Short mmCIF file of C-alpha atoms and ligand atoms in Angstrom, two decimals:
data_model
loop_
_atom_site.label_atom_id
_atom_site.label_comp_id
_atom_site.label_asym_id
_atom_site.label_seq_id
_atom_site.Cartn_x
_atom_site.Cartn_y
_atom_site.Cartn_z
CA MET A 1 111.32 124.04 80.29
CA THR A 2 109.50 121.18 79.38
CA ARG A 3 105.73 120.54 78.28
CA THR A 4 103.88 117.85 78.48
CA GLN A 5 99.79 117.26 78.51
CA VAL A 6 99.03 115.86 81.99
CA GLY A 7 101.92 116.15 85.15
CA ILE A 8 101.65 113.76 87.07
CA VAL A 9 102.84 113.94 90.88
CA GLY A 10 103.14 110.42 92.57
CA ALA A 11 104.22 107.19 91.39
CA GLY A 12 101.41 105.26 93.79
CA PRO A 13 98.66 103.56 92.09
CA ALA A 14 96.93 106.26 91.42
CA GLY A 15 99.99 108.05 89.32
CA LEU A 16 100.89 105.54 87.87
CA LEU A 17 97.87 103.81 86.60
CA LEU A 18 96.86 107.00 85.25
CA SER A 19 99.68 107.34 83.35
CA HIS A 20 99.82 104.15 81.88
CA LEU A 21 95.70 104.50 80.83
CA LEU A 22 96.44 108.46 79.39
CA HIS A 23 99.24 106.65 77.22
CA ARG A 24 97.00 103.93 75.87
CA GLU A 25 94.09 106.87 74.71
CA GLY A 26 97.25 108.47 73.17
CA ILE A 27 97.66 111.27 75.76
CA ALA A 28 101.40 112.42 77.18
CA SER A 29 102.23 112.39 80.56
CA VAL A 30 104.86 112.82 82.82
CA VAL A 31 104.89 111.06 86.56
CA VAL A 32 107.35 113.02 88.92
CA GLU A 33 107.96 110.90 92.47
CA SER A 34 110.50 111.89 95.32
CA ARG A 35 110.96 108.16 96.23
CA SER A 36 113.32 105.76 94.60
CA ARG A 37 112.37 102.95 92.42
CA GLY A 38 113.34 100.54 94.98
CA GLN A 39 111.50 102.25 97.61
CA VAL A 40 108.26 102.52 95.81
CA GLU A 41 108.53 98.43 94.82
CA GLU A 42 109.42 97.47 98.44
CA THR A 43 107.21 99.37 100.53
CA ILE A 44 104.77 96.91 102.16
CA ARG A 45 101.07 97.90 101.47
CA ALA A 46 97.32 96.69 100.88
CA GLY A 47 96.72 93.52 98.82
CA VAL A 48 93.14 93.06 98.43
CA LEU A 49 91.89 94.15 94.71
CA GLU A 50 88.19 94.60 94.19
CA GLN A 51 86.59 92.83 90.73
CA GLY A 52 86.59 95.84 89.12
CA THR A 53 90.55 96.74 90.00
CA ALA A 54 91.24 93.55 89.16
CA ASP A 55 89.37 93.51 85.51
CA LEU A 56 90.79 97.09 85.09
CA LEU A 57 94.50 96.05 85.09
CA ASP A 58 93.32 93.04 83.06
CA ALA A 59 91.53 95.01 80.26
CA ALA A 60 94.65 97.46 79.83
CA GLY A 61 97.28 94.98 79.49
CA VAL A 62 98.94 94.62 83.38
CA GLY A 63 96.93 92.34 84.46
CA GLU A 64 98.94 89.26 83.52
CA ARG A 65 101.23 88.39 86.66
CA MET A 66 98.45 89.18 88.44
CA GLY A 67 96.69 86.69 86.62
CA ARG A 68 99.56 83.84 87.26
CA GLU A 69 100.56 84.75 90.84
CA GLY A 70 97.10 86.59 92.18
CA LEU A 71 95.13 84.68 94.79
CA ARG A 72 91.11 84.57 93.83
CA HIS A 73 89.37 84.28 96.92
CA ASP A 74 85.25 83.56 96.69
CA GLY A 75 84.91 84.70 100.70
CA ILE A 76 86.18 86.08 103.84
CA LEU A 77 85.45 84.51 107.52
CA LEU A 78 84.59 86.44 110.29
CA ARG A 79 85.14 85.03 113.48
CA PHE A 80 83.30 86.27 116.76
CA ASP A 81 82.17 84.66 120.26
CA GLY A 82 84.98 81.32 119.43
CA THR A 83 82.62 80.75 115.70
CA THR A 84 83.88 81.50 112.54
CA ARG A 85 81.12 82.30 109.53
CA ARG A 86 81.99 82.97 106.37
CA ILE A 87 80.30 85.52 103.60
CA ASP A 88 80.33 84.10 100.25
CA PHE A 89 81.41 86.41 97.58
CA PRO A 90 80.20 84.70 94.12
CA GLY A 91 76.58 83.67 95.69
CA LEU A 92 75.87 87.09 97.11
CA THR A 93 76.76 89.08 94.08
CA GLY A 94 76.46 86.90 90.85
CA GLY A 95 79.38 85.88 90.91
CA LYS A 96 82.41 88.51 91.97
CA ARG A 97 85.15 87.86 94.11
CA VAL A 98 88.60 89.46 95.23
CA THR A 99 91.92 88.72 94.39
CA VAL A 100 95.22 89.34 96.71
CA TYR A 101 98.13 90.42 95.13
CA ALA A 102 100.43 93.03 97.10
CA GLN A 103 100.00 96.34 96.06
CA HIS A 104 104.10 96.52 95.76
CA GLU A 105 103.72 94.13 93.14
CA VAL A 106 100.93 96.16 91.14
CA LEU A 107 103.33 98.86 90.83
CA LYS A 108 106.20 96.76 89.64
CA ASP A 109 103.94 95.81 86.67
CA LEU A 110 102.58 99.40 86.10
CA ILE A 111 106.22 100.92 86.32
CA GLN A 112 107.52 97.94 83.94
CA ALA A 113 104.41 98.88 81.49
CA ARG A 114 105.04 102.70 81.80
CA LEU A 115 109.28 102.09 81.28
CA ALA A 116 108.63 99.70 78.64
CA ALA A 117 106.42 102.61 76.67
CA GLY A 118 109.17 105.34 76.84
CA GLY A 119 107.51 106.49 80.92
CA PRO A 120 108.91 108.91 81.51
CA VAL A 121 108.52 108.24 85.15
CA VAL A 122 111.51 110.86 86.78
CA PHE A 123 112.15 109.32 90.55
CA GLU A 124 113.99 110.63 93.00
CA ALA A 125 112.97 114.38 92.46
CA ALA A 126 113.37 116.68 95.10
CA ASP A 127 112.25 119.34 96.02
CA VAL A 128 108.57 119.07 94.02
CA ALA A 129 106.32 122.35 94.36
CA LEU A 130 103.57 123.28 91.73
CA ALA A 131 103.32 126.97 90.29
CA GLY A 132 101.03 128.94 87.97
CA THR A 133 98.10 127.08 89.56
CA GLY A 134 95.62 129.72 89.37
CA GLY A 135 96.18 129.42 85.58
CA ASP A 136 95.56 127.50 82.52
CA ALA A 137 99.04 126.10 82.49
CA PRO A 138 99.90 124.99 85.77
CA ARG A 139 103.58 124.06 86.25
CA ILE A 140 105.69 121.68 88.60
CA VAL A 141 109.04 122.37 89.60
CA PHE A 142 110.96 120.18 90.96
CA ARG A 143 115.21 118.95 91.11
CA ALA A 144 116.41 115.62 89.55
CA ARG A 145 120.02 115.17 88.89
CA ASP A 146 121.45 118.54 90.88
CA ALA A 147 119.42 120.06 87.61
CA VAL A 148 116.23 122.46 88.66
CA GLU A 149 113.28 121.27 86.33
CA GLU A 150 110.32 122.98 85.22
CA LEU A 151 107.09 121.30 83.53
CA GLN A 152 104.95 123.14 81.53
CA CYS A 153 101.22 120.96 81.80
CA ASP A 154 97.83 121.46 80.28
CA PHE A 155 96.78 119.45 83.56
CA VAL A 156 98.26 118.41 86.88
CA ALA A 157 96.99 115.68 88.97
CA GLY A 158 98.26 115.36 92.52
CA CYS A 159 98.70 111.58 93.54
CA ASP A 160 100.83 112.18 95.91
CA GLY A 161 99.20 110.36 98.58
CA THR A 162 98.60 111.15 102.35
CA HIS A 163 101.48 113.78 102.62
CA GLY A 164 101.56 115.25 99.02
CA ILE A 165 102.40 119.02 98.12
CA VAL A 166 99.94 119.03 95.43
CA ARG A 167 96.58 119.80 97.74
CA GLU A 168 98.70 121.91 100.03
CA ALA A 169 99.37 124.52 96.40
CA ALA A 170 95.16 124.85 96.51
CA PRO A 171 93.91 128.69 97.25
CA ALA A 172 92.64 129.04 101.18
CA GLY A 173 89.85 127.78 101.63
CA ALA A 174 88.99 126.01 98.47
CA LEU A 175 89.64 122.45 100.00
CA HIS A 176 87.28 121.07 102.89
CA ARG A 177 88.91 118.41 104.69
CA TYR A 178 86.48 115.75 106.84
CA ASP A 179 88.32 113.89 109.38
CA ARG A 180 87.97 111.07 111.91
CA SER A 181 90.48 109.42 113.53
CA TYR A 182 90.03 106.35 115.19
CA PRO A 183 91.53 105.85 119.09
CA PHE A 184 93.83 102.35 118.14
CA ALA A 185 96.37 101.86 115.69
CA TRP A 186 97.00 98.38 113.55
CA TYR A 187 100.07 96.81 114.14
CA GLY A 188 100.95 94.59 110.90
CA ILE A 189 103.61 91.55 110.79
CA LEU A 190 104.93 89.57 107.83
CA VAL A 191 105.93 85.88 108.09
CA GLU A 192 107.05 83.12 106.97
CA ALA A 193 104.37 79.97 107.21
CA PRO A 194 101.95 78.36 104.92
CA ALA A 195 97.97 79.80 105.74
CA SER A 196 96.83 79.10 108.51
CA SER A 197 93.10 80.13 106.90
CA ASP A 198 92.24 79.64 103.10
CA GLU A 199 90.27 82.77 103.49
CA LEU A 200 91.13 85.84 104.93
CA LEU A 201 89.47 85.84 108.72
CA TYR A 202 88.41 88.83 110.44
CA ALA A 203 88.14 88.64 114.09
CA LEU A 204 86.34 91.03 116.80
CA HIS A 205 87.26 89.89 120.23
CA GLU A 206 87.27 91.45 123.68
CA ARG A 207 91.14 91.68 123.60
CA GLY A 208 90.69 93.68 120.27
CA PHE A 209 90.30 92.99 116.50
CA ALA A 210 92.94 90.50 114.57
CA LEU A 211 93.16 90.31 111.11
CA ALA A 212 94.92 86.75 109.04
CA SER A 213 95.43 87.72 105.85
CA THR A 214 97.84 86.07 102.98
CA ARG A 215 100.57 87.17 100.18
CA SER A 216 101.86 83.89 98.91
CA PRO A 217 100.99 79.90 99.55
CA SER A 218 104.38 80.81 102.15
CA VAL A 219 104.05 84.13 103.56
CA GLN A 220 101.69 85.72 105.34
CA ARG A 221 100.50 88.63 106.25
CA MET A 222 98.54 89.17 110.18
CA TYR A 223 97.24 92.25 111.72
CA LEU A 224 96.67 93.08 115.42
CA GLN A 225 94.53 96.22 116.63
CA VAL A 226 96.65 98.09 119.21
CA ASP A 227 97.37 101.06 121.34
CA PRO A 228 97.99 104.29 118.79
CA ALA A 229 101.23 104.99 120.94
CA ASP A 230 102.84 101.42 120.85
CA ARG A 231 106.18 100.61 118.69
CA VAL A 232 106.46 97.41 117.15
CA GLU A 233 109.69 97.47 119.92
CA ASP A 234 106.85 96.62 122.51
CA TRP A 235 105.90 93.67 120.21
CA SER A 236 107.98 90.64 120.61
CA ASP A 237 107.91 87.77 118.41
CA ASP A 238 106.17 85.54 121.66
CA ARG A 239 103.48 89.13 122.62
CA THR A 240 103.07 88.87 119.09
CA TRP A 241 101.96 84.96 119.13
CA SER A 242 100.54 85.08 122.18
CA GLU A 243 97.99 88.10 121.05
CA LEU A 244 97.00 86.11 117.74
CA ARG A 245 96.27 82.70 119.34
CA ALA A 246 94.13 84.37 122.34
CA ARG A 247 92.18 86.72 119.19
CA LEU A 248 92.04 84.55 116.99
CA ALA A 249 91.14 81.41 119.20
CA THR A 250 87.82 79.13 118.36
CA ARG A 251 85.84 77.07 120.78
CA ASP A 252 87.56 74.03 119.00
CA GLY A 253 91.14 74.85 119.66
CA TRP A 254 92.24 76.57 116.07
CA GLU A 255 95.65 77.90 116.20
CA PRO A 256 97.42 79.80 113.39
CA LYS A 257 100.47 78.69 111.78
CA GLU A 258 103.29 80.46 112.82
CA GLY A 259 106.89 81.31 111.28
CA ARG A 260 109.39 83.43 111.23
CA ILE A 261 108.55 87.25 110.97
CA PHE A 262 109.93 89.19 108.86
CA HIS A 263 108.32 92.61 108.84
CA LYS A 264 107.12 94.71 111.43
CA ALA A 265 104.96 98.04 111.14
CA ILE A 266 102.39 99.95 113.34
CA PHE A 267 100.26 102.63 111.70
CA ALA A 268 97.62 105.17 112.60
CA MET A 269 93.89 104.70 111.44
CA ARG A 270 92.01 107.22 109.82
CA SER A 271 88.69 108.71 107.81
CA VAL A 272 89.50 111.62 105.66
CA VAL A 273 87.80 113.10 102.59
CA THR A 274 88.65 116.44 100.50
CA GLU A 275 86.23 118.06 98.49
CA PRO A 276 86.39 118.69 96.21
CA MET A 277 88.91 116.98 94.54
CA GLN A 278 89.82 119.77 92.42
CA PHE A 279 90.37 122.86 91.97
CA GLY A 280 91.33 124.95 88.63
CA HIS A 281 93.20 122.77 86.39
CA VAL A 282 94.58 120.62 89.22
CA PHE A 283 92.48 117.44 89.91
CA LEU A 284 93.29 115.05 93.24
CA ALA A 285 93.43 111.07 93.26
CA GLY A 286 93.97 108.47 95.39
CA ASP A 287 94.91 109.10 99.08
CA ALA A 288 96.10 112.47 98.14
CA ALA A 289 92.29 112.99 98.39
CA HIS A 290 91.15 110.71 100.96
CA VAL A 291 92.68 107.70 103.12
CA VAL A 292 90.27 105.27 104.93
CA PRO A 293 91.24 102.96 107.61
CA PRO A 294 92.45 99.59 106.38
CA THR A 295 89.57 97.22 107.23
CA GLY A 296 87.46 97.43 104.06
CA ALA A 297 90.63 96.71 101.95
CA LYS A 298 89.49 99.82 100.22
CA GLY A 299 92.41 102.38 99.77
CA LEU A 300 94.03 100.65 96.80
CA ASN A 301 90.49 100.28 94.64
CA LEU A 302 89.82 103.69 95.73
CA ALA A 303 92.89 105.41 93.99
CA VAL A 304 92.34 103.06 91.04
CA ALA A 305 88.61 104.29 90.70
CA ASP A 306 89.70 107.71 90.98
CA ALA A 307 93.17 106.91 87.91
CA ARG A 308 90.06 105.22 85.45
CA LEU A 309 87.64 108.32 85.87
CA LEU A 310 90.19 111.13 86.27
CA ALA A 311 91.49 109.31 82.40
CA LEU A 312 88.45 109.01 81.03
CA ALA A 313 87.05 112.94 81.66
CA LEU A 314 90.84 113.64 80.41
CA ALA A 315 90.13 111.31 77.17
CA ALA A 316 87.01 113.07 76.43
CA PHE A 317 88.65 116.23 76.94
CA TYR A 318 91.66 115.79 74.44
CA ARG A 319 89.27 113.46 71.80
CA ARG A 320 86.24 115.23 71.40
CA GLY A 321 87.11 118.55 73.35
CA GLU A 322 84.20 117.67 76.07
CA ARG A 323 85.04 119.41 79.21
CA SER A 324 81.70 117.84 81.04
CA LEU A 325 83.20 115.23 82.21
CA LEU A 326 86.36 116.74 83.84
CA ASP A 327 83.91 119.12 85.47
CA ARG A 328 81.72 116.77 86.80
CA TYR A 329 85.21 114.34 88.05
CA SER A 330 84.75 115.62 91.77
CA GLN A 331 81.43 115.41 91.90
CA LEU A 332 81.42 111.75 90.59
CA ALA A 333 84.63 110.50 92.06
CA LEU A 334 83.21 111.74 95.63
CA ARG A 335 80.33 109.36 95.27
CA ARG A 336 82.25 106.13 95.52
CA VAL A 337 84.46 107.57 98.27
CA TRP A 338 81.75 108.42 100.46
CA LYS A 339 80.30 104.93 99.89
CA ALA A 340 83.79 103.31 100.40
CA THR A 341 84.35 105.55 103.57
CA ARG A 342 81.37 104.15 104.87
CA PHE A 343 81.68 100.64 104.64
CA SER A 344 85.12 100.86 105.82
CA TRP A 345 83.95 102.89 109.02
CA TRP A 346 81.26 100.72 109.68
CA MET A 347 83.56 97.42 109.04
CA THR A 348 86.16 99.20 111.31
CA SER A 349 82.88 99.95 114.06
CA MET A 350 82.36 96.88 113.62
CA LEU A 351 85.22 94.74 114.22
CA HIS A 352 87.08 96.64 116.82
CA ARG A 353 87.17 97.19 120.49
CA PHE A 354 86.77 100.94 121.43
CA PRO A 355 88.81 102.08 124.62
CA GLY A 356 86.14 102.16 127.27
CA GLU A 357 83.85 100.13 125.44
CA ASP A 358 81.32 98.54 128.03
CA ALA A 359 79.88 94.87 127.64
CA PHE A 360 76.82 96.69 126.01
CA ARG A 361 78.52 97.58 123.39
CA HIS A 362 80.72 94.20 122.99
CA ARG A 363 77.04 92.41 123.03
CA ILE A 364 75.98 94.99 120.52
CA GLN A 365 79.47 94.13 118.36
CA VAL A 366 78.24 90.69 118.16
CA ALA A 367 74.61 90.84 117.59
CA GLU A 368 75.36 92.62 114.37
CA LEU A 369 78.11 90.05 113.34
CA ASP A 370 75.71 87.51 114.13
CA TYR A 371 72.91 89.39 111.81
CA VAL A 372 75.42 90.24 109.29
CA THR A 373 76.50 86.29 108.68
CA THR A 374 72.97 85.11 109.03
CA SER A 375 70.55 87.52 107.07
CA ARG A 376 71.10 87.30 103.11
CA ALA A 377 70.01 90.92 102.72
CA ALA A 378 72.77 91.83 105.29
CA SER A 379 75.15 89.79 103.81
CA THR A 380 74.98 90.49 100.18
CA SER A 381 75.63 94.72 101.47
CA LEU A 382 78.57 93.87 103.38
CA ALA A 383 79.33 91.25 99.79
CA GLU A 384 78.77 94.14 97.45
CA ASN A 385 80.38 96.56 98.91
CA TYR A 386 83.48 94.36 99.68
CA VAL A 387 83.71 92.91 95.85
CA GLY A 388 83.50 97.08 94.98
CA LEU A 389 80.04 98.96 93.94
CA PRO A 390 79.58 99.66 90.03
CA PHE A 391 82.27 102.12 88.78
CA GLU A 392 80.32 105.44 87.87
CA ALA A 393 79.93 106.29 84.15
N1 APR B 401 106.51 114.92 95.14
C1 APR B 401 106.52 113.56 94.94
N2 APR B 401 105.99 112.50 94.83
C2 APR B 401 105.61 112.22 96.15
C3 APR B 401 105.73 113.97 96.91
C4 APR B 401 106.09 114.93 96.44
N3 APR B 401 106.16 115.94 97.36
N4 APR B 401 105.01 113.31 97.77
C5 APR B 401 104.39 111.72 98.08
N5 APR B 401 104.90 111.48 97.04
C6 APR B 401 104.75 110.34 96.50
C7 APR B 401 104.77 109.04 97.80
O1 APR B 401 106.65 108.66 97.61
C8 APR B 401 104.14 107.91 96.86
O2 APR B 401 105.26 106.97 95.95
O3 APR B 401 103.46 109.95 95.97
C9 APR B 401 103.27 108.35 96.37
C10 APR B 401 101.71 108.10 96.54
O4 APR B 401 101.45 106.71 96.33
P1 APR B 401 100.09 106.55 97.44
O5 APR B 401 101.08 106.79 98.94
O6 APR B 401 100.54 104.84 97.37
O7 APR B 401 99.16 106.68 97.03
P2 APR B 401 98.06 106.28 95.84
O8 APR B 401 98.79 105.85 94.53
O9 APR B 401 97.02 107.14 96.33
O10 APR B 401 97.47 105.15 96.34
C11 APR B 401 96.88 104.71 97.74
O11 APR B 401 98.38 103.46 98.84
O12 APR B 401 99.13 103.85 101.24
C12 APR B 401 98.06 103.13 99.89
O13 APR B 401 96.19 102.03 101.48
C13 APR B 401 96.68 103.13 100.40
O14 APR B 401 96.44 101.34 99.24
C14 APR B 401 96.38 103.01 99.14
C15 APR B 401 96.96 103.35 97.87
C1 PHB B 402 96.26 92.99 103.68
O1 PHB B 402 96.49 91.68 103.38
O2 PHB B 402 96.92 93.48 103.54
C2 PHB B 402 94.96 93.31 104.29
C3 PHB B 402 93.90 92.31 103.54
C4 PHB B 402 92.61 93.18 104.14
C5 PHB B 402 92.49 94.12 104.94
C6 PHB B 402 93.63 95.00 104.86
C7 PHB B 402 94.57 94.54 104.53
O3 PHB B 402 90.99 94.27 105.27
#
C-alpha cells in the first residue's frame, strides 16, 4: 500500500492540470490512467482555449509552447442565408480573445511538466477501482505491470471522463444526472490544406450545420452535422467536400480550400450534468461530471475551470486547514457548468437543423443569427460566453 495526499483517476486535461497545480502548492498527488502515454498524447479532441484558460496555463508555467504555436483569434464568423457576419471578441469583451491550440498539445505540455517534476503518472493501469469511499481514507486499486497496487489517499479526484469509474462508486441515489441528447452527430475531419478562413467559421444551412476550424497554417479541422447512425465509411472524400461546399456556400461563390483528409471521426452530441460533483472525500472534475456538445467549444475549458477550483480548495485545506472551499467546490463549480451548458445548448440549437423541422423554425434561426450579429447587446452576450465567463472565487 502506498500513500498520497490526492489520488487522481484520469490523465486528461482535468487530471493532469489538477496534479500540476497541486504540485505548485506543494501537495502530493498520483495520476492513474488506463491508456498509454502515446494514446493520451495522440487522441484528437477539441482545440479552442478561452482567454482565462490560456492565462491560467501561462501563469502555471505550461504555456510556453502554446504561446509560440497557438493561434490567437480575435473573433468568429457566422454564416447563414449566404452571408457572413463577424463577432469581434476584443471589441465586445474589453480585449479578450481565444487561442486555438489542440487539446492533445496541452496534454503533451502537462505530461512533460509532471514527469519533469517527478510525477508520478501511472499509464496503462488496468482494472482501476475505488475502495473505502464511505470513509475518510479512500483507496484507488489497480494493476500496473501485472502487480496489484493500492493507493491510499486523503482525497480522490475523479477526472476519468464520460465513461469513468469514479462516478459509479457513489452510494446509490447520491448523484443526480441531468441529460439531453441531440438528434444529430458531428463528423470531424483533419485536412492537409491552408486555412479557408482567417477565423473559425460556423454555418447554419438548410442541409445542416458546418464548421471550418483550424489546427495550424497547414492543417485544418472541419465538421459537418450528420445523422447519428452514420459511420465514417458513409462519408467518402468526394461526398465530404461536396457537402462542405454546399453548406459553406455564399452568394459570391466562396469555397473551402481542399486537401488530403487524414483523419475522420463521428461522435454523438449530448449535454449531461451530474449533481453534486462530490461524495465523501471524492470529487469529480471535467467530463466525469459533465459533458457539453462541442458547438460552444466549452468541454476542455470547463475541465480546466474545475481543476483550478479544486486545486484552490485543496490548497486552502492543506495550507490553512480550511474546509469551507472544499465543501463549496461542487456548488461553485456547478454555477459555471450550468452557464456553459446553457451556452453550448443555445449555440447548438441556433446552428443545427433538427429532424422534422419546418420552414418556420429555420426562419426563426436565421432571425436569431441576424439579431445576434447586429445587436451589440446580443453579440456581447455571445462574445463574453465564447471567450469565457470570469472564474468563480
Ligand atoms: N481508469 C483510469 N483512467 C481512466 C479510466 C479508468 N477507469 N476511465 C477513463 N480514464 C481516462 C481516459 O483514458 C482519459 O485519458 O481518463 C481520462 C479522461 O480524460 P478526458 O476524457 O479528456 O476528460 P477531461 O480531463 O475531463 O477533459 C475534458 O476532454 O473529451 C474532451 O471535450 C472534452 O475537451 C473536453 C475534455
Ligand atoms: C475544433 O477546432 O475542434 C473546434 C472548434 C470550435 C468548436 C468545436 C471544435 O466549437
